[in-house]
Coordinates of C-alpha atoms in Angstrom, one line a residue:
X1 CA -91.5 210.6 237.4
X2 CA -93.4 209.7 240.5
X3 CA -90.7 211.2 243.0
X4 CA -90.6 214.6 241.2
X5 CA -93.0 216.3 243.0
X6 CA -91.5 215.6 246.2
X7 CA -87.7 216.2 245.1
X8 CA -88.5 219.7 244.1
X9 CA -90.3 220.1 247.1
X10 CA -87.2 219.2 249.1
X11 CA -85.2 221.1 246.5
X12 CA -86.5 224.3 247.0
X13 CA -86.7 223.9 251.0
X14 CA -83.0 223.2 251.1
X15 CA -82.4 226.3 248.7
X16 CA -84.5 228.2 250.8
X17 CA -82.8 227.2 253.9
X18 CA -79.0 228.1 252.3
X19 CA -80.2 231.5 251.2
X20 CA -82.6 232.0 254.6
X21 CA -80.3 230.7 257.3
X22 CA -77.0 228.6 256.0
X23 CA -75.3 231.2 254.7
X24 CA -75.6 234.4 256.7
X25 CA -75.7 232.6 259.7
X26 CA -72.1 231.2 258.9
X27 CA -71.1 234.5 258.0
X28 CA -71.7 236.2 261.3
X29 CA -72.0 233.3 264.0
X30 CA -72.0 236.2 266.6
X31 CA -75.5 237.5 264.9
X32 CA -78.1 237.4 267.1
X33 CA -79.7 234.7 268.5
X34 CA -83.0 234.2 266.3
X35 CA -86.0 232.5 268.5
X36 CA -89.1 232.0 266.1
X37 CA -92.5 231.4 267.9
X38 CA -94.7 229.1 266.0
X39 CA -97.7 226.9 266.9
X40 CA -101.2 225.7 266.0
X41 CA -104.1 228.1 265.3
X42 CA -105.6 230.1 267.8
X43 CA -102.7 228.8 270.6
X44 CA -101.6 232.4 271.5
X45 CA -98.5 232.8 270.1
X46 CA -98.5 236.7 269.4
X47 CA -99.9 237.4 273.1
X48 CA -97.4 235.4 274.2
X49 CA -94.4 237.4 272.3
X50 CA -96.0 240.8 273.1
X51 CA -96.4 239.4 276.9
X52 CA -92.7 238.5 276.8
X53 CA -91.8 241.8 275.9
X54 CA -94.1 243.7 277.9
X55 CA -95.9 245.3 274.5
X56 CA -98.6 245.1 272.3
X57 CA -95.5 245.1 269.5
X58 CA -97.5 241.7 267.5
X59 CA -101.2 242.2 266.6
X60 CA -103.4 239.0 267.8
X61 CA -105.5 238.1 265.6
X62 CA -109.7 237.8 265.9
X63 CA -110.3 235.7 263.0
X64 CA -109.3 232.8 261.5
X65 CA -106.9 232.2 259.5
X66 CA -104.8 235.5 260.3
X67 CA -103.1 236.4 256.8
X68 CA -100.7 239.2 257.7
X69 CA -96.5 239.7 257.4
X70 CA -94.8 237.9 259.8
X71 CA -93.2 240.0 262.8
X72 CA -89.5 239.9 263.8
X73 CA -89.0 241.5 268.0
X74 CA -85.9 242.8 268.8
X75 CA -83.8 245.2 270.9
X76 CA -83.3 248.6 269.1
X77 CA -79.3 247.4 269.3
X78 CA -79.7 244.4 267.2
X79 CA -82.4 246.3 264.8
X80 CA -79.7 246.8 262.3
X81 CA -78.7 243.2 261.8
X82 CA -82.2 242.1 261.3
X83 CA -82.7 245.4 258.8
X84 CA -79.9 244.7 256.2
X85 CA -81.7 241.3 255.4
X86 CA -79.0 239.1 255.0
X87 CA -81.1 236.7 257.0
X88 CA -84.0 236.1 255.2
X89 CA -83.7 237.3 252.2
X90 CA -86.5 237.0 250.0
X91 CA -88.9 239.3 252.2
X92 CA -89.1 243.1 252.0
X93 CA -88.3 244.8 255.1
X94 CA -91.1 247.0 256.5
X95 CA -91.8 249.0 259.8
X96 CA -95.5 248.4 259.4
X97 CA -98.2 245.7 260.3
X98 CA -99.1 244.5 256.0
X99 CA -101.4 241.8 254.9
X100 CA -98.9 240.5 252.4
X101 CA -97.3 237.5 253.7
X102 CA -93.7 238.3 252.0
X103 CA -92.9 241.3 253.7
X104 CA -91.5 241.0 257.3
X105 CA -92.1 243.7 260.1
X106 CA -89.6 244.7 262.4
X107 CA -90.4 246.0 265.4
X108 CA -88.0 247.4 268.4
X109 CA -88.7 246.3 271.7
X110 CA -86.3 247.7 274.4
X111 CA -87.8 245.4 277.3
X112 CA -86.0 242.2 275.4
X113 CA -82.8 242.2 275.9
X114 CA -79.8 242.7 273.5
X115 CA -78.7 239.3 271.2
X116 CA -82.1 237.8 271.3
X117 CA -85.0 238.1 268.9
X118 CA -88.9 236.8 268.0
X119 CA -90.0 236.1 265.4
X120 CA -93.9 235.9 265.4
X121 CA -94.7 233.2 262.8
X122 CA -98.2 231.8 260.8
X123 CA -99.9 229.2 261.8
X124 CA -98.2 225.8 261.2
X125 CA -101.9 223.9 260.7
X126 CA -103.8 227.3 258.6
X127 CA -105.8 226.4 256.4
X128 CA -103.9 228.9 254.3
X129 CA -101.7 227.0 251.8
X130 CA -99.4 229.8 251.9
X131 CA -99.1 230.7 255.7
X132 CA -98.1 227.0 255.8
X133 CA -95.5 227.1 253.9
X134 CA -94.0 230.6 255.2
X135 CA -94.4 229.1 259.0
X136 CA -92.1 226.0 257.6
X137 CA -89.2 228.7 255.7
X138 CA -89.4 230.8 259.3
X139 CA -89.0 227.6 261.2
X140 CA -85.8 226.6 258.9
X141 CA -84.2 230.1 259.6
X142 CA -84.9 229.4 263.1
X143 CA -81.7 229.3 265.9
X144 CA -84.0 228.0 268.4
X145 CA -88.1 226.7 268.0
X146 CA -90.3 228.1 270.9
X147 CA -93.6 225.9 269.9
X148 CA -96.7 227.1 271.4
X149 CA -99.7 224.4 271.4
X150 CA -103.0 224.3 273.8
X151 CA -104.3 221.7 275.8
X152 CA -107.1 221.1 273.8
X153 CA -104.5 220.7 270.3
X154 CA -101.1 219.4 271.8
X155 CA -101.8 215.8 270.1
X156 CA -102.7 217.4 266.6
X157 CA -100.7 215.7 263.9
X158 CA -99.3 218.5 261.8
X159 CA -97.4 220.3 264.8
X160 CA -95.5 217.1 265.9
X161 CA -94.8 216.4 262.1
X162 CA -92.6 219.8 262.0
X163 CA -91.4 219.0 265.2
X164 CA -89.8 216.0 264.1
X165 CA -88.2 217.6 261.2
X166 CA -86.9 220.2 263.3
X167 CA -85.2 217.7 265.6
X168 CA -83.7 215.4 262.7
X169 CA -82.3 219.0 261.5
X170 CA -80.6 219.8 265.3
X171 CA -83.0 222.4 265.5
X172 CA -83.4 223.7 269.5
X173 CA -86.4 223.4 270.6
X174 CA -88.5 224.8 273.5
X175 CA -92.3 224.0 274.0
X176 CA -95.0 225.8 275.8
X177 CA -97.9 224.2 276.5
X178 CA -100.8 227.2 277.0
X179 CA -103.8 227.9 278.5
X180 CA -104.2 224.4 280.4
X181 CA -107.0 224.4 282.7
X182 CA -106.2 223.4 286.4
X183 CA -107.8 220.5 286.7
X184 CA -106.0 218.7 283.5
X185 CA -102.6 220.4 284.5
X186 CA -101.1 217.6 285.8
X187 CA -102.7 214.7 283.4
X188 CA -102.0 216.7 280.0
X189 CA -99.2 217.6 281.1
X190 CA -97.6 214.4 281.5
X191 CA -99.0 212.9 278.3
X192 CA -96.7 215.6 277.0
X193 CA -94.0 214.7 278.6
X194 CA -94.7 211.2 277.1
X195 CA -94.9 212.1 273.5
X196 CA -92.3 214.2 273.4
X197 CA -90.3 211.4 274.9
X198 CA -91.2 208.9 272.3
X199 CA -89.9 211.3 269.9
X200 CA -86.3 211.8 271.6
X201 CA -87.4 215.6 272.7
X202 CA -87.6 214.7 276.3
X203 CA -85.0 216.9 276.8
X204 CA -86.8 220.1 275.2
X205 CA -87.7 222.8 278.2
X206 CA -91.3 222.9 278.8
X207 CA -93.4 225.4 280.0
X208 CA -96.6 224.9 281.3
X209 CA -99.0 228.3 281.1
X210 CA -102.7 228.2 282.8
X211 CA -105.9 229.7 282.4
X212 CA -105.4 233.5 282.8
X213 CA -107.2 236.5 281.9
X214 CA -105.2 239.3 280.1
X215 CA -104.4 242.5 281.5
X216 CA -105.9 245.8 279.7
X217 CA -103.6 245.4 277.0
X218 CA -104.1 242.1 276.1
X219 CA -100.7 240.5 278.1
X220 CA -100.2 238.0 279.7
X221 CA -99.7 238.9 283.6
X222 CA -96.2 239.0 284.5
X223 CA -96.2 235.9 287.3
X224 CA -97.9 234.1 284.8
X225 CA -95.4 234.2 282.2
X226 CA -92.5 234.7 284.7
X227 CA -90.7 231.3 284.1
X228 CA -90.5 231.6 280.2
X229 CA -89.5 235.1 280.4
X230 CA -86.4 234.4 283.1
X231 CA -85.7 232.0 280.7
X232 CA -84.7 233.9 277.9
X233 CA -83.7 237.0 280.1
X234 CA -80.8 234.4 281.2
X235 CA -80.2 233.6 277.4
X236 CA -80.0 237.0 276.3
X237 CA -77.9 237.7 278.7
X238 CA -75.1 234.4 278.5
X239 CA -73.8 235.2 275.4
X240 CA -71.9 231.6 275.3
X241 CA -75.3 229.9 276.1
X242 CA -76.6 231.9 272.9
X243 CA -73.6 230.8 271.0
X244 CA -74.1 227.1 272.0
X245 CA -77.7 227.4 270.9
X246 CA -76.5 228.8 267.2
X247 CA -73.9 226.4 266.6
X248 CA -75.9 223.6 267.7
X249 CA -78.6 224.5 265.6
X250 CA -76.6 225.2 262.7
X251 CA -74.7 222.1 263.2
X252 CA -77.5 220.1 263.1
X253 CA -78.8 221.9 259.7
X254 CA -75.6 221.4 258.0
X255 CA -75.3 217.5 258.9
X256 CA -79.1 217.5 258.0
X257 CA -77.9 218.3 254.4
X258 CA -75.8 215.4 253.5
X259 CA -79.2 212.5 253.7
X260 CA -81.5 215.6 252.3
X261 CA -79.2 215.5 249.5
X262 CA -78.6 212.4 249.1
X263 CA -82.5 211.9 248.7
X264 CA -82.3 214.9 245.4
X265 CA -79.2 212.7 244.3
X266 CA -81.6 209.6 243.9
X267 CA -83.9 211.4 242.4
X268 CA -82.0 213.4 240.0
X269 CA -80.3 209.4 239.2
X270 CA -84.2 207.9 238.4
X271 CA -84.6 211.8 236.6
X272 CA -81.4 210.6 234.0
X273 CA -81.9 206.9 234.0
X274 CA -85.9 207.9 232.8
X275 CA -84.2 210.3 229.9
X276 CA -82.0 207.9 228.8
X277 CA -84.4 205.1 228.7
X278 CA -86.7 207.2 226.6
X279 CA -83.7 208.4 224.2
X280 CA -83.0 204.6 224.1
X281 CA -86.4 204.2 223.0
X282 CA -86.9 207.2 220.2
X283 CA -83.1 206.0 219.1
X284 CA -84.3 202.1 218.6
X285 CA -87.7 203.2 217.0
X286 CA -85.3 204.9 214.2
X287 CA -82.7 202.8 213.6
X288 CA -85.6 200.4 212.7
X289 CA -86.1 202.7 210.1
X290 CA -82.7 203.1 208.6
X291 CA -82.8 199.6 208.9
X292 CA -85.6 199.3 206.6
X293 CA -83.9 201.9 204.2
X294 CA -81.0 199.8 204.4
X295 CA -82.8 196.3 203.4
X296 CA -85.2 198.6 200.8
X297 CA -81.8 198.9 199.1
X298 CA -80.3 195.3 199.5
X299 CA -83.6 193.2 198.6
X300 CA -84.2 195.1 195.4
X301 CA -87.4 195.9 196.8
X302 CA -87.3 199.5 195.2
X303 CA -86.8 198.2 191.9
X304 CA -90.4 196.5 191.7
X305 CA -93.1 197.9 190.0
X306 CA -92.8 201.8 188.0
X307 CA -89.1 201.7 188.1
X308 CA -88.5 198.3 187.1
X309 CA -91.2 199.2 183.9
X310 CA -88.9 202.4 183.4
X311 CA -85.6 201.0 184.0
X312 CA -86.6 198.3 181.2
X313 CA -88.2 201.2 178.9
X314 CA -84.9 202.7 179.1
X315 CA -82.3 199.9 178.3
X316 CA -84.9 198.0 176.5
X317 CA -85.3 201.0 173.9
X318 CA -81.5 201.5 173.3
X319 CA -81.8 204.6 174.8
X320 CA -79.0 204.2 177.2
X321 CA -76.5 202.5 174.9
X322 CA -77.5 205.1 172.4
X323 CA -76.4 208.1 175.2
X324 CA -73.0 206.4 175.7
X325 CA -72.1 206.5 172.4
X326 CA -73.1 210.1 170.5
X327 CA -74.6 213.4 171.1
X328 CA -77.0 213.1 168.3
X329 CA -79.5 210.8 170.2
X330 CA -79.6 213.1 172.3
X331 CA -80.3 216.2 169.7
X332 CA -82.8 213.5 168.0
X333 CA -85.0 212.4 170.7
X334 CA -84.9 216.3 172.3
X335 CA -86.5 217.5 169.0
X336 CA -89.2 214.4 169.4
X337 CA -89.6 215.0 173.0
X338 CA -90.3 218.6 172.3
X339 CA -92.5 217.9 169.4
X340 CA -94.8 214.8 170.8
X341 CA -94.8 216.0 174.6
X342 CA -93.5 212.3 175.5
X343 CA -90.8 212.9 178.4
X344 CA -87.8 210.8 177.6
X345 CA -87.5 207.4 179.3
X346 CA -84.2 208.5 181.1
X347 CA -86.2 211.1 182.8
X348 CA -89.2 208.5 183.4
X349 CA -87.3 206.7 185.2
X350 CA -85.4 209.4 187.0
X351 CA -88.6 210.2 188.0
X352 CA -89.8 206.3 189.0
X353 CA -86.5 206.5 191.1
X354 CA -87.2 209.7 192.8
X355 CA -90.9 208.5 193.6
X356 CA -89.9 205.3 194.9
X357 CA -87.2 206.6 197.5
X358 CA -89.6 209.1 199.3
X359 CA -92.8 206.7 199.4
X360 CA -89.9 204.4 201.5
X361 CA -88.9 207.2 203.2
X362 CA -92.3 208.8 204.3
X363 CA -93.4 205.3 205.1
X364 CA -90.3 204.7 207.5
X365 CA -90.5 208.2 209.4
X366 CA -94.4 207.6 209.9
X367 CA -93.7 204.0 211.3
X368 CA -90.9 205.3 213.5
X369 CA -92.9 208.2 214.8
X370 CA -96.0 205.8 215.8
X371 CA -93.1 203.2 217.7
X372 CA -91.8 206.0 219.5
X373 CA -95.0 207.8 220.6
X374 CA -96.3 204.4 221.3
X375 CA -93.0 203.8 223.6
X376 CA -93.0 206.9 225.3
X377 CA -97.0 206.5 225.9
X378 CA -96.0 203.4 228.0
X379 CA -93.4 205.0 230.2
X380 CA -94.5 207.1 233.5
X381 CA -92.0 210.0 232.2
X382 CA -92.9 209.6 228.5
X383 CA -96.5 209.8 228.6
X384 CA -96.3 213.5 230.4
X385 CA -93.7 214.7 227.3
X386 CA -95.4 213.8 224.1
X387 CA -97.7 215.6 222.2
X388 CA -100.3 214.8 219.4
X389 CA -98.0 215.6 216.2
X390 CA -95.2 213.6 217.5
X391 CA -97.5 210.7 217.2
X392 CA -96.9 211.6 212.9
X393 CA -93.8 212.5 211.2
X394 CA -93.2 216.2 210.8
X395 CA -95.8 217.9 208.8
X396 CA -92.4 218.9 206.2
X397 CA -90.9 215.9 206.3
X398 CA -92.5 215.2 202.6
X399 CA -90.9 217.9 201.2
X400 CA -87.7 217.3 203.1
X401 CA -87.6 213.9 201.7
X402 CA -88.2 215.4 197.7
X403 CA -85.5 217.2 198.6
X404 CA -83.2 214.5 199.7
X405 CA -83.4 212.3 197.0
X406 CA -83.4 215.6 194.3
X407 CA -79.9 216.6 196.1
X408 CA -78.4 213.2 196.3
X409 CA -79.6 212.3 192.5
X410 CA -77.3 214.9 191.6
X411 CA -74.8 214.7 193.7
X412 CA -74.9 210.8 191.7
X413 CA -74.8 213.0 188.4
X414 CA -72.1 214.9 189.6
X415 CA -69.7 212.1 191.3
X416 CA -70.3 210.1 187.9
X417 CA -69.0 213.6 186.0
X418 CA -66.0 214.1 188.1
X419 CA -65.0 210.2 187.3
X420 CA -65.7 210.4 184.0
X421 CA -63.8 213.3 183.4
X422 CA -60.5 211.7 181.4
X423 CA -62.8 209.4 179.7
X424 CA -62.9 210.2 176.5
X425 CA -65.7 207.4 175.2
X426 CA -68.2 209.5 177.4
X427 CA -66.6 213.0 176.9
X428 CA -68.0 212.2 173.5
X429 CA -71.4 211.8 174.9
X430 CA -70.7 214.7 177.3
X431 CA -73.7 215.4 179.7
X432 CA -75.9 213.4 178.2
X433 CA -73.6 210.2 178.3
X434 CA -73.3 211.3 182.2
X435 CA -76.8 211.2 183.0
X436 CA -77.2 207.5 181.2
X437 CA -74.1 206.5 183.7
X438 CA -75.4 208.0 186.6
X439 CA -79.3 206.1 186.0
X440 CA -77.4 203.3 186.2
X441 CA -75.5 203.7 189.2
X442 CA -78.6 204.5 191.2
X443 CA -80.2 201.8 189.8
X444 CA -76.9 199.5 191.0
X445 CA -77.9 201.4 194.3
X446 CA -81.5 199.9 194.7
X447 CA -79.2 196.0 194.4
X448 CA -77.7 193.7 196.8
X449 CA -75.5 193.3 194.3
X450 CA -74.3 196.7 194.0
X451 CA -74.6 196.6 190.5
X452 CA -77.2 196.8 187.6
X453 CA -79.9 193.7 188.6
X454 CA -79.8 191.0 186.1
X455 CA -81.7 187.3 186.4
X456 CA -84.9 186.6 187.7
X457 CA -85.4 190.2 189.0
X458 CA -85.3 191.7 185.0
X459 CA -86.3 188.8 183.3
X460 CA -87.4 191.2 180.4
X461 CA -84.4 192.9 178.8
X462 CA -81.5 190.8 180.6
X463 CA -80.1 190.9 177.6
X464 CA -79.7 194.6 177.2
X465 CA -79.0 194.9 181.0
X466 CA -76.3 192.9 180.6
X467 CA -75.0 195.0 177.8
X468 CA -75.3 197.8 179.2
X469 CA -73.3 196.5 182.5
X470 CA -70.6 195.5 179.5
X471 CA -70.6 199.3 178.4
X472 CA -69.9 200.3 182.2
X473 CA -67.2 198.5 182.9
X474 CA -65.7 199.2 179.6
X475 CA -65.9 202.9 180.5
X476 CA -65.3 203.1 183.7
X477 CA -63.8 199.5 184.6
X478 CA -65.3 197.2 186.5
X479 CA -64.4 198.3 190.2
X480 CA -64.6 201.7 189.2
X481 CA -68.5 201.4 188.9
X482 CA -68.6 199.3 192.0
X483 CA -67.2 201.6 193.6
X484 CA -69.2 204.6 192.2
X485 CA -72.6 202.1 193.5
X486 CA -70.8 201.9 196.9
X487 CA -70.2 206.2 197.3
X488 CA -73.7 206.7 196.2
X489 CA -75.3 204.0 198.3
X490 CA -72.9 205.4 201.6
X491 CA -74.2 209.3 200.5
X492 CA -77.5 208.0 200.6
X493 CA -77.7 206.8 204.2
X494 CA -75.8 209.5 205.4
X495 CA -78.4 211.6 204.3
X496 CA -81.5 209.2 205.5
X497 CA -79.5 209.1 208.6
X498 CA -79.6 213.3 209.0
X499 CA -83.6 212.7 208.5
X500 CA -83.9 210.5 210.3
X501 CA -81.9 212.0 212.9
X502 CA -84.0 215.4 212.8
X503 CA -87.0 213.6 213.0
X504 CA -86.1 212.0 216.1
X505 CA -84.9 214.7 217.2
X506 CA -88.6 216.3 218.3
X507 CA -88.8 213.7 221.0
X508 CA -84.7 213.7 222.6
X509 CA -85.3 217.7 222.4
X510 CA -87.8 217.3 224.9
X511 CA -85.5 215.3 227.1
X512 CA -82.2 217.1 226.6
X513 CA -84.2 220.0 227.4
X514 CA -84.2 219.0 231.2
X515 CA -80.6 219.7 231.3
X516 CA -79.7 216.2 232.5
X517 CA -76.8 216.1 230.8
X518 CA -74.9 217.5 233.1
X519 CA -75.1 214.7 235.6
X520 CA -76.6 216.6 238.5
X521 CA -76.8 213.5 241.3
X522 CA -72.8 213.6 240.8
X523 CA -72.4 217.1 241.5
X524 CA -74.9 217.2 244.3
X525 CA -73.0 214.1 246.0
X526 CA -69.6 215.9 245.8
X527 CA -71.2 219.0 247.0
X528 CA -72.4 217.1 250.1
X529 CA -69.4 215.4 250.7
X530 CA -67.5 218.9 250.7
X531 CA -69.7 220.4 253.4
X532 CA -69.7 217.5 256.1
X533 CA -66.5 217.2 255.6
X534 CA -65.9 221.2 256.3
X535 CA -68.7 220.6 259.3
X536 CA -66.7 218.4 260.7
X537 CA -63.7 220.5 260.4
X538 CA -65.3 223.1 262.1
X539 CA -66.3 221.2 265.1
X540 CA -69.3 224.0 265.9
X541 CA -70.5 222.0 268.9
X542 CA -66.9 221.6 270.1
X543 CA -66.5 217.8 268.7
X544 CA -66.0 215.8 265.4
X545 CA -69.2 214.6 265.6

């Protein structure tokens, strides 16, 4: 569906987010205080954390983009915390600088005071997909946002995009604005101070860096970078200002939850109603075709052409009053089958039967498979599921359907033995006698009226058809081999029905195979209820609210 792609995007961020921040940080609220330092390209960010802790600890990159492991400051007190990677998980822990983006270096830095931390994050506008998308998971694991931006790039789009996000989520948020020559100071500046206005961050700290050269080890000079470093020196060492910074942050990410949800909920709702509009589809396409099987055996459609010749070859000959009544028919026309090669006409029309019922059924699954493929090529969801064969019924299903009619014929043979079992008029004629019966209750199948046609549909041979019916009833009784027509004919669609079934199946596999069965909006609604409900238990910023 159209609003996949973007619901597994917001998916996996809100997975990522649990695992990376959610979860460990409400496990230890007292954790330290985690400042990540992000920012457009080239804006200075790692000579700013290395000039904030008086070390070359984050290497600056020459070129463009930088692709290297993100670096995590902190004081050799709080190294352990950061070590045991409860907070952000999914990268490996290293002591050294590596070019692999998933691996995160920590580095101790005994100028920066205990209970505070930087993280040194990619470029939020590289033109590295990747670094991207790592700078947006470090940003979500962030307790507070320092965002470093130039004169020359503070109006850039991408930055005040993640800005935004960051403040819908309660993300803290602290802005320096770097390298600003003297002259623009004041004017850039205040159209700052504007557009952070107009975005309700007015109330972010700013601080406003100049023009400097670096010192011999590439720092910032200390009066230079004075303000921002007090800054934090007085958060690091205010344990309750670091603890109203977590739990407004984290506050803000768990009421965040409940409209990101929300969002996955609608999705995952247009996700089930598109699968069951599709399985609506595949299931109307082939109860069109039982339907047809049904009126094939209602309009007497089946009886037309080879089986009504060999139904009329067969009571037209005698041969079927002639198995009713003795064995030796049988013995006689064996020895002539087996001596002229001519099958005998109860097996001709066996035969005509068995031929006549797959041809219907072959012809219904192909019909059924072309309205489905055709529905499903129609619908946004449908046309991304199907492939080629489904357009054609499976390549077995001729086979399948030999065998369906072969099983049920004797199944016929079988439920006509078992009734004629205390009959002693066809115990005489033992199998043979059964297999005449049980012709003729598949012929009274192929009928609307649920019996041996007569009247305009056998013109030719009424006459022995209607003596043959006369034999029936005599045998069996007259609601007896009704009823017999009505098993067989109930046997038969149940068994259409499990082809017909399977051969739909190929498409609904495709859709049950997406697991939407399980009603996932409902479960992700509950599951956001539950947590603002326990946010607003917890009061973290010392409210309801």
């Amino acid at each position: 569906m159209p609003s996949a792609e973007e619901a597994r995007r917001v998916g996996a961020a809100l997975v990522a987010q649990l695992d990376d921040y959610l979860l460990p940080r409400l496990a230890r609220l007292d954790a330290p205080l985690l400042v990540v330092v992000g920012g457009s390209t080239g804006a200075g960010k790692s000579t700013l954390v290395n000039s904030l802790v008086r070390a070359p600890v984050s290497a600056a990159g020459v070129l463009r983009p930088t692709t290297r492991s993100p670096v995590l400051v902190s004081n050799p007190a709080d190294l352990a915390w950061f070590r045991q990677g409860q907070l952000l998980p999914g990268l490996v822990r290293t002591p050294e600088s590596s070019a692999d983006p998933r691996t995160l270096q920590i580095v101790s830095a005994p100028a920066l005071g205990a209970g505070l931390a930087f993280l040194d994050a990619p470029d939020v506008d590289s033109v590295v997909e990747g670094n991207r998308k790592l700078a947006a998971q470090l940003f979500a694991a962030a307790d507070l946002w320092l965002f470093v931006t130039t004169a020359a790039r503070y109006a850039d789009n991408v930055p005040w995009e993640l800005l935004t996000t960051a403040r819908l989520r309660g993300t803290v948020i602290a802005l320096v604005l770097d390298r600003v020559p003297a002259e623009a100071a004041g004017e850039v500046t205040a159209h700052l101070r504007e557009m952070l206005a107009a975005r309700n961050l007015g109330a972010a700290p700013l601080f406003v860096l100049p023009e400097t050269t670096l010192d011999g080890q590439g720092l910032i000079a200390e009066d230079v970078v004075g303000p921002l470093h007090d800054w934090f020196g007085q958060l690091a060492a205010d344990a309750n200002a670091r603890s109203a910074v977590v739990r407004q942050t984290l506050d803000g990410a768990l009421a965040a939850l409940g409209p990101a949800v929300a969002g996955l909920a609608d999705a995952a709702d247009e996700q089930s109603v598109a699968a069951h509009a599709l399985d609506e589809r595949v299931a109307i396409a082939y109860r069109n075709a039982r339907q047809v099987v049904v009126e094939g055996l209602r309009d007497g459609r089946l009886l037309r052409g080879e089986v009504l010749a060999r139904w009329q070859e067969f009571v037209g000959t005698g041969e079927f009053m002639r198995t009713l009544e003795n064995r030796v028919g049988l013995l006689r026309d064996r020895v002539v089958s087996a001596i002229t090669g001519r099958p005998l006409p109860g097996r001709n029309l066996q035969t005509a039967l068995e031929s006549q019922l797959v041809t219907l059924l072959r012809g219904v699954a192909t019909d059924a498979a072309e309205q489905a493929y055709s529905a499903w090529q129609a619908h946004p969801a449908g046309a991304a599921l199907l492939d080629p064969e489904l357009q054609r019924a499976s390549a077995d299903l001729p086979q399948r359907a030999d065998r369906l009619v072969r099983d049920w014929q004797q199944w016929v043979l079988g439920l006509v033995r078992e009734q004629s079992a205390e009959k002693r008029v066809v115990a005489r004629g033992a199998a043979y006698a059964v297999n005449g019966a049980g012709l003729a209750v598949m012929i009274a199948v192929f009928t609307s009226t649920a019996f041996i046609p007569t009247g305009l549909e056998l013109a030719v041979g009424a006459g022995t058809t209607v003596a043959a019916q006369k034999v029936l009833e005599a045998v069996f009784g007259d609601q007896a081999i009704r009823g017999l027509a009505n098993r067989a004919r109930e046997d038969l669609l149940f068994r259409v029905g499990e082809l017909l079934d399977a051969e739909a199946a190929r498409y609904t596999n495709r859709t049950a195979a997406t697991g939407l069965d399980i009603e996932p909006a409902a479960d992700l609604r509950r599951a956001a209820l539950d947590v603002e409900a326990a946010r607003v238990e917890l009061a973290l910023t010392g409210s309801a609210t």
